[in-house]
Amino acid sequence: MNTEHVDTLVIGAGQAGIATSVHLGRKGVPHLVLERHQIAHRWRAERWDSLVANGPAWHDRFPDMEFATDPDAFPGKEDVADYLRAFARANKAPIREGVEVTHLTQGDDGLFHATTPAGTITARNVVSATGSFQKPMIPPLVPADLGLMQIHSTHYRNPAQLPPGGVLVVGGGSSGTQIADELNRAGRKTWLSLGPHDRPPRRYRGKDFVWWLGALGKWDLEAPAPGTEHVTIAVSGAYGGLNIDFRRLAGEGLHLLGRTEACKDGVLSIADDLQRNIANGDSYLANLLDECDAHVQEQGLDLPEDPEARRIYPDPDCLTRPTRMLDLKAQGIGTIIWATGFTYDYGWLDLPVLTPEGRPDHSRGVTRVPGFYFVGLPWLTRRGSSFIWGCWKDGEHIATQVASRT
């Protein structure tokens, strides 16, 4: 087996790995990026067919390259993957595709040793850019022997993929809501089980939601507010960008449920929290709109009034008389799609850089092991860290840390 040495090794060639690589190159740091599949693999292979970005093209991009589309449009998943590949190529990022790091440790020589099928690579510095969407998480609630198709949202592609019958989507964040809406529009009888969520407007007073987060200084928040670490955001760029309003979706035929808690003999127990979750989402929206209005007044901005954004649709029956028990067979449900997020998978990482729960242990991407860094994680340095432009800023921060060790 071959042994190769590089100054800095970046593991992962998604948006974070590419951003970090470009900044390392501009700082003159010799490095290599390894990608076990292809550049932006998850955008192509682990997203449903109709997925579009949750931010418009003018916003969620690297500063040196625009999308080849209408700046106000929401790029599709293939557009994003093509964009990332084109950016990496334009910046001559040294990416080696199809090479997986199966084990990483630190030797007595002080170097990091990365084991790959092609041999060992040693490095003075290593940046883990494998992201946060690593291992799909499906709660062990519904037994496999019920004969239902159960898949994670990562493996959903389109309505035609699913067997006949109704569909239960578990998870009311952006992914779960968009998938449930698509299935309902396709004529499938669809249930959506949702928990606590923040419900921002898609647009308000002529400006996109992402613009408002910037104007209000929310993108640069360094930590989530207490108790909101795991609250999902219900926002979508689908169908040209529509406000996610669960009452409206229910009026269009979607059956809303509270959180799915348990399953016994094919019957789901549903938490009595639907009304509270919807009310809290409404409260988040109203408070954010109030902040926007106050900003307009304070700054003297000429932005049109937008009373429609505060419209509350009538309460549907599923909200006034919430379902507490759902018999899967009796309702003809043949598929459950779990839009329940991801867990970390660092089985390849043999370094003291993880918490006892297996989460990255770092401060702004810097770990207790000199020379080892994380990038591409939510809230790495700020709220915007999960977005392409956020990865750009975080990549610059980590590249600066690396360069200071050379």
Coordinates of C-alpha atoms in Angstrom, one line a residue, residues 34-393:
L34 CA -10.7 13.6 -0.4
E35 CA -14.2 12.8 -1.4
R36 CA -15.5 9.3 -1.0
H37 CA -18.1 9.7 -3.8
Q38 CA -18.3 12.8 -6.1
I39 CA -18.3 16.5 -5.5
A40 CA -21.6 17.5 -3.9
H41 CA -22.7 13.9 -3.8
R42 CA -25.5 14.3 -1.3
W43 CA -27.1 17.0 -3.4
R44 CA -27.4 14.6 -6.3
A45 CA -28.0 11.3 -4.6
E46 CA -29.7 12.0 -1.3
R47 CA -32.4 14.5 -2.2
W48 CA -35.9 14.2 -3.8
D49 CA -36.3 15.0 -7.4
S50 CA -38.2 18.3 -7.1
L51 CA -36.0 19.7 -4.2
V52 CA -35.0 23.3 -4.6
A53 CA -32.8 25.4 -2.3
N54 CA -34.5 27.1 0.6
G55 CA -32.8 30.4 -0.3
P56 CA -32.8 32.4 -3.6
A57 CA -29.9 32.2 -5.9
W58 CA -28.7 35.7 -5.2
H59 CA -28.2 34.8 -1.5
D60 CA -27.0 31.3 -1.0
R61 CA -23.9 31.2 -3.1
F62 CA -20.1 31.8 -2.9
P63 CA -19.2 35.5 -3.4
D64 CA -17.0 34.9 -6.4
M65 CA -19.6 33.1 -8.6
E66 CA -23.3 33.6 -9.4
F67 CA -25.8 30.8 -10.3
A68 CA -26.6 30.5 -14.0
T69 CA -30.2 31.3 -13.3
D70 CA -32.6 34.1 -12.3
P71 CA -31.1 35.6 -9.0
D72 CA -34.5 35.5 -7.4
A73 CA -35.2 31.8 -8.3
F74 CA -34.6 28.9 -6.1
P75 CA -32.0 26.6 -7.6
G76 CA -32.9 22.9 -8.0
K77 CA -30.7 20.2 -6.4
E78 CA -28.9 19.5 -9.7
D79 CA -28.3 23.2 -10.2
V80 CA -26.6 23.4 -6.8
A81 CA -24.5 20.3 -7.4
D82 CA -23.4 21.7 -10.8
Y83 CA -22.6 25.1 -9.2
L84 CA -20.4 23.5 -6.6
R85 CA -18.5 21.4 -9.1
A86 CA -18.0 24.4 -11.4
F87 CA -16.8 26.6 -8.5
A88 CA -14.3 23.9 -7.5
R89 CA -13.1 23.5 -11.0
A90 CA -12.8 27.3 -11.6
N91 CA -10.7 27.6 -8.4
K92 CA -8.6 24.5 -9.2
A93 CA -9.4 22.9 -5.9
P94 CA -7.2 19.7 -5.5
I95 CA -10.0 17.3 -5.0
R96 CA -9.6 13.5 -5.4
E97 CA -12.9 11.8 -5.9
G98 CA -13.8 8.2 -5.0
V99 CA -11.4 8.0 -2.1
E100 CA -12.9 7.2 1.3
V101 CA -11.1 7.8 4.6
T102 CA -11.9 4.7 6.7
H103 CA -9.8 5.5 9.7
L104 CA -8.0 8.5 11.0
T105 CA -5.6 8.6 14.0
Q106 CA -2.6 10.4 15.1
G107 CA 0.8 8.7 15.2
D108 CA 3.7 8.9 17.6
D109 CA 5.3 11.2 15.0
G110 CA 2.6 13.8 15.6
L111 CA 1.2 13.4 12.1
F112 CA -2.3 12.4 11.3
H113 CA -2.6 9.1 9.5
A114 CA -5.6 8.7 7.2
T115 CA -6.3 5.1 6.0
T116 CA -7.9 4.8 2.6
P117 CA -8.4 1.9 0.2
A118 CA -5.6 3.3 -1.9
G119 CA -3.1 3.6 1.0
T120 CA -2.2 5.8 3.9
I121 CA -2.0 9.6 3.8
T122 CA -0.2 11.5 6.5
A123 CA -0.8 15.2 7.2
R124 CA 0.2 17.9 9.7
N125 CA -3.4 19.2 9.7
V126 CA -6.8 17.7 9.0
V127 CA -10.1 19.4 8.4
S128 CA -13.3 17.3 8.7
A129 CA -15.8 18.7 6.2
T130 CA -18.2 15.7 6.2
G131 CA -21.1 17.9 7.1
S132 CA -24.1 17.2 9.5
F133 CA -26.3 15.1 7.2
Q134 CA -24.4 11.9 7.8
K135 CA -26.6 9.1 9.1
P136 CA -30.4 9.2 8.5
M137 CA -32.2 8.9 11.8
I138 CA -35.4 6.8 12.0
P139 CA -36.9 6.4 15.5
P140 CA -37.6 2.7 16.4
L141 CA -41.3 3.3 16.8
V142 CA -43.0 1.3 14.0
P143 CA -42.2 -2.4 13.7
A144 CA -40.9 -3.5 10.3
D145 CA -43.2 -6.5 10.3
L146 CA -46.3 -4.4 9.8
G147 CA -45.7 -4.6 6.1
L148 CA -45.4 -0.9 5.5
M149 CA -42.8 0.8 3.3
Q150 CA -40.7 2.9 5.7
I151 CA -38.0 5.2 4.3
H152 CA -36.1 8.2 5.5
S153 CA -36.6 11.5 3.5
T154 CA -33.1 10.9 2.2
H155 CA -34.4 8.0 0.1
Y156 CA -37.6 9.7 -1.1
R157 CA -37.6 10.7 -4.8
N158 CA -41.1 11.3 -6.0
P159 CA -44.8 10.1 -5.5
A160 CA -44.5 7.4 -8.2
Q161 CA -41.8 5.7 -6.2
L162 CA -44.2 4.8 -3.4
P163 CA -46.6 1.8 -3.2
P164 CA -50.4 2.4 -3.4
G165 CA -52.1 3.8 -0.3
G166 CA -51.9 6.7 2.0
V167 CA -48.6 8.2 3.2
L168 CA -47.6 9.4 6.7
V169 CA -44.8 11.9 6.8
V170 CA -43.2 12.3 10.2
G171 CA -41.4 15.6 10.7
G172 CA -42.7 19.1 10.1
G173 CA -39.5 20.9 9.1
S174 CA -38.7 22.1 5.6
S175 CA -38.1 18.6 4.2
G176 CA -41.1 16.9 5.7
T177 CA -43.5 19.7 4.9
Q178 CA -42.4 20.0 1.3
I179 CA -42.6 16.2 0.7
A180 CA -46.1 16.0 2.3
D181 CA -47.2 19.0 0.2
E182 CA -45.9 17.3 -3.0
L183 CA -47.7 14.0 -2.1
N184 CA -50.9 15.8 -1.4
R185 CA -50.8 17.7 -4.6
A186 CA -50.2 14.4 -6.4
G187 CA -53.5 13.1 -5.1
R188 CA -52.1 10.9 -2.4
K189 CA -53.9 10.8 0.9
T190 CA -51.3 12.3 3.2
W191 CA -50.8 12.8 6.9
L192 CA -48.1 15.1 8.4
S193 CA -47.0 14.6 11.9
L194 CA -45.3 17.8 13.2
G195 CA -43.6 19.0 16.3
P196 CA -42.3 22.4 17.5
H197 CA -41.3 24.6 14.6
D198 CA -40.5 28.2 13.7
R199 CA -42.6 29.5 10.8
P200 CA -41.1 32.5 9.0
P201 CA -42.6 34.2 6.0
R202 CA -41.1 33.4 2.6
R203 CA -41.3 37.1 1.7
Y204 CA -42.5 40.2 3.5
R205 CA -42.8 43.7 2.3
G206 CA -41.2 42.8 -0.9
K207 CA -38.1 41.2 0.6
D208 CA -37.2 37.5 1.0
F209 CA -36.9 36.0 4.4
V210 CA -33.2 35.6 4.0
W211 CA -32.8 39.3 3.4
W212 CA -34.7 40.1 6.6
L213 CA -32.5 37.8 8.6
G214 CA -29.5 39.8 7.4
A215 CA -31.2 43.2 8.0
L216 CA -32.1 42.2 11.5
G217 CA -28.6 40.8 12.3
K218 CA -29.9 37.3 12.9
W219 CA -27.5 35.5 10.5
D220 CA -24.6 36.4 12.7
L221 CA -26.0 35.1 15.9
E222 CA -23.3 32.9 17.4
A223 CA -25.6 30.5 19.3
P224 CA -29.3 29.5 19.2
A225 CA -31.6 30.9 21.9
P226 CA -32.0 28.5 24.9
G227 CA -34.5 25.8 24.2
T228 CA -34.4 26.4 20.4
E229 CA -31.5 24.1 19.6
H230 CA -33.7 21.5 18.0
V231 CA -36.6 23.5 16.7
T232 CA -37.1 23.1 13.0
I233 CA -37.6 25.8 10.5
A234 CA -40.6 25.5 8.2
V235 CA -39.6 27.5 5.1
S236 CA -39.6 26.5 1.4
G237 CA -38.6 27.6 -2.0
A238 CA -40.9 25.1 -3.7
Y239 CA -43.4 26.3 -6.3
G240 CA -41.6 29.6 -6.6
G241 CA -41.4 30.2 -2.9
L242 CA -44.6 30.1 -0.8
N243 CA -45.3 30.7 2.8
I244 CA -45.6 27.5 4.7
D245 CA -49.0 27.8 6.4
F246 CA -50.2 24.5 8.0
R247 CA -53.8 25.7 8.1
R248 CA -53.7 26.4 4.4
L249 CA -52.1 23.0 3.7
A250 CA -54.8 21.3 5.7
G251 CA -57.5 23.2 3.8
E252 CA -55.9 21.7 0.6
G253 CA -56.4 18.2 2.0
L254 CA -53.3 17.5 4.1
H255 CA -54.1 15.8 7.5
L256 CA -52.2 17.4 10.3
L257 CA -51.1 15.4 13.4
G258 CA -49.1 16.2 16.5
R259 CA -45.9 14.4 17.3
T260 CA -45.8 10.6 16.7
E261 CA -45.1 9.1 20.2
A262 CA -45.5 5.3 20.0
C263 CA -47.0 2.4 18.1
K264 CA -48.9 -0.6 19.4
D265 CA -50.5 -3.3 17.2
G266 CA -50.3 -1.0 14.2
V267 CA -52.0 2.0 16.0
L268 CA -50.0 5.2 16.5
S269 CA -50.3 7.3 19.6
I270 CA -50.2 11.0 18.7
A271 CA -49.2 13.6 21.3
D272 CA -51.7 16.2 22.3
D273 CA -49.5 19.1 21.1
L274 CA -50.7 20.0 17.6
Q275 CA -52.6 23.1 18.6
R276 CA -49.7 24.2 20.8
N277 CA -47.2 23.6 18.0
I278 CA -49.3 25.6 15.5
A279 CA -49.9 28.4 17.9
N280 CA -46.1 28.7 18.7
G281 CA -45.4 28.8 15.0
D282 CA -47.9 31.6 14.6
S283 CA -46.4 33.4 17.5
Y284 CA -42.9 33.2 15.9
L285 CA -44.2 34.6 12.6
A286 CA -46.1 37.5 14.3
N287 CA -43.0 38.4 16.4
L288 CA -40.7 38.3 13.4
L289 CA -43.1 40.5 11.4
D290 CA -43.2 43.0 14.2
E291 CA -39.4 43.1 14.2
C292 CA -39.4 43.7 10.5
D293 CA -41.9 46.5 10.8
A294 CA -39.9 48.1 13.6
H295 CA -36.8 47.9 11.5
V296 CA -38.6 49.6 8.5
Q297 CA -39.7 52.5 10.8
E298 CA -36.3 52.9 12.5
Q299 CA -34.4 52.9 9.2
G300 CA -36.9 54.9 7.3
L301 CA -37.1 52.2 4.5
D302 CA -39.6 52.6 1.7
L303 CA -41.1 49.1 1.7
P304 CA -44.8 48.5 1.0
E305 CA -47.2 47.3 3.6
D306 CA -48.0 43.6 3.5
P307 CA -51.1 42.8 5.5
E308 CA -51.5 39.4 3.7
A309 CA -48.5 38.1 5.5
R310 CA -50.5 38.2 8.8
R311 CA -53.5 36.4 7.4
I312 CA -54.6 33.5 9.5
Y313 CA -56.6 30.8 7.6
P314 CA -59.6 29.1 9.3
D315 CA -58.8 26.3 11.7
P316 CA -59.3 23.0 9.9
D317 CA -61.1 20.0 11.6
C318 CA -57.8 18.2 12.2
L319 CA -56.7 21.2 14.3
T320 CA -59.9 21.7 16.3
R321 CA -60.5 18.0 16.8
P322 CA -56.9 16.6 16.7
T323 CA -56.3 12.9 16.1
R324 CA -54.8 11.1 19.1
M325 CA -54.8 7.6 17.7
L326 CA -54.0 6.6 14.1
D327 CA -54.8 3.1 12.9
L328 CA -52.4 2.6 10.0
K329 CA -54.2 -0.3 8.4
A330 CA -57.7 1.1 8.8
Q331 CA -56.6 4.4 7.2
G332 CA -55.0 2.6 4.3
I333 CA -51.5 4.0 5.0
G334 CA -48.9 2.0 3.0
T335 CA -45.9 4.2 3.5
I336 CA -44.2 6.1 6.3
I337 CA -41.6 8.7 5.3
W338 CA -39.4 9.7 8.3
A339 CA -38.2 13.3 7.9
T340 CA -36.6 13.1 11.3
G341 CA -33.2 14.4 10.7
F342 CA -29.7 12.9 11.0
T343 CA -27.2 11.8 13.5
Y344 CA -23.4 12.0 13.3
D345 CA -21.3 9.1 12.1
Y346 CA -17.7 9.4 13.0
G347 CA -16.9 5.7 13.2
W348 CA -13.7 6.5 11.1
L349 CA -12.4 9.1 13.5
D350 CA -10.0 7.8 16.2
L351 CA -9.2 11.0 18.0
P352 CA -10.4 12.7 21.2
V353 CA -12.5 15.3 19.4
L354 CA -16.0 14.0 20.1
T355 CA -18.3 14.5 23.1
P356 CA -19.5 11.3 25.0
E357 CA -22.6 11.5 22.8
G358 CA -20.5 11.3 19.6
R359 CA -21.0 14.9 18.6
P360 CA -18.1 17.2 17.4
D361 CA -16.4 18.8 20.4
H362 CA -15.1 22.1 19.2
S363 CA -15.0 25.9 19.6
R364 CA -15.7 27.6 16.3
G365 CA -14.4 24.6 14.5
V366 CA -11.2 24.3 16.5
T367 CA -10.7 21.2 18.6
R368 CA -8.5 20.3 21.6
V369 CA -6.2 18.3 19.3
P370 CA -3.9 20.8 17.6
G371 CA -4.2 20.6 13.9
F372 CA -7.6 19.0 13.7
Y373 CA -10.6 21.1 12.8
F374 CA -14.3 20.8 11.9
V375 CA -16.2 22.8 9.3
G376 CA -19.6 22.5 7.7
L377 CA -21.5 22.0 11.0
P378 CA -24.7 24.0 12.0
W379 CA -23.9 26.9 14.2
L380 CA -20.1 26.3 13.7
T381 CA -19.5 30.0 14.1
R382 CA -22.9 31.6 13.4
R383 CA -26.5 30.9 12.4
G384 CA -25.6 31.1 8.7
S385 CA -23.0 28.3 9.0
S386 CA -25.2 25.7 7.3
F387 CA -25.6 27.7 4.1
I388 CA -23.2 28.0 1.2
W389 CA -22.2 31.6 2.0
G390 CA -21.9 30.6 5.7
C391 CA -19.5 27.8 4.8
W392 CA -17.5 30.3 2.8
K393 CA -17.0 32.4 5.9

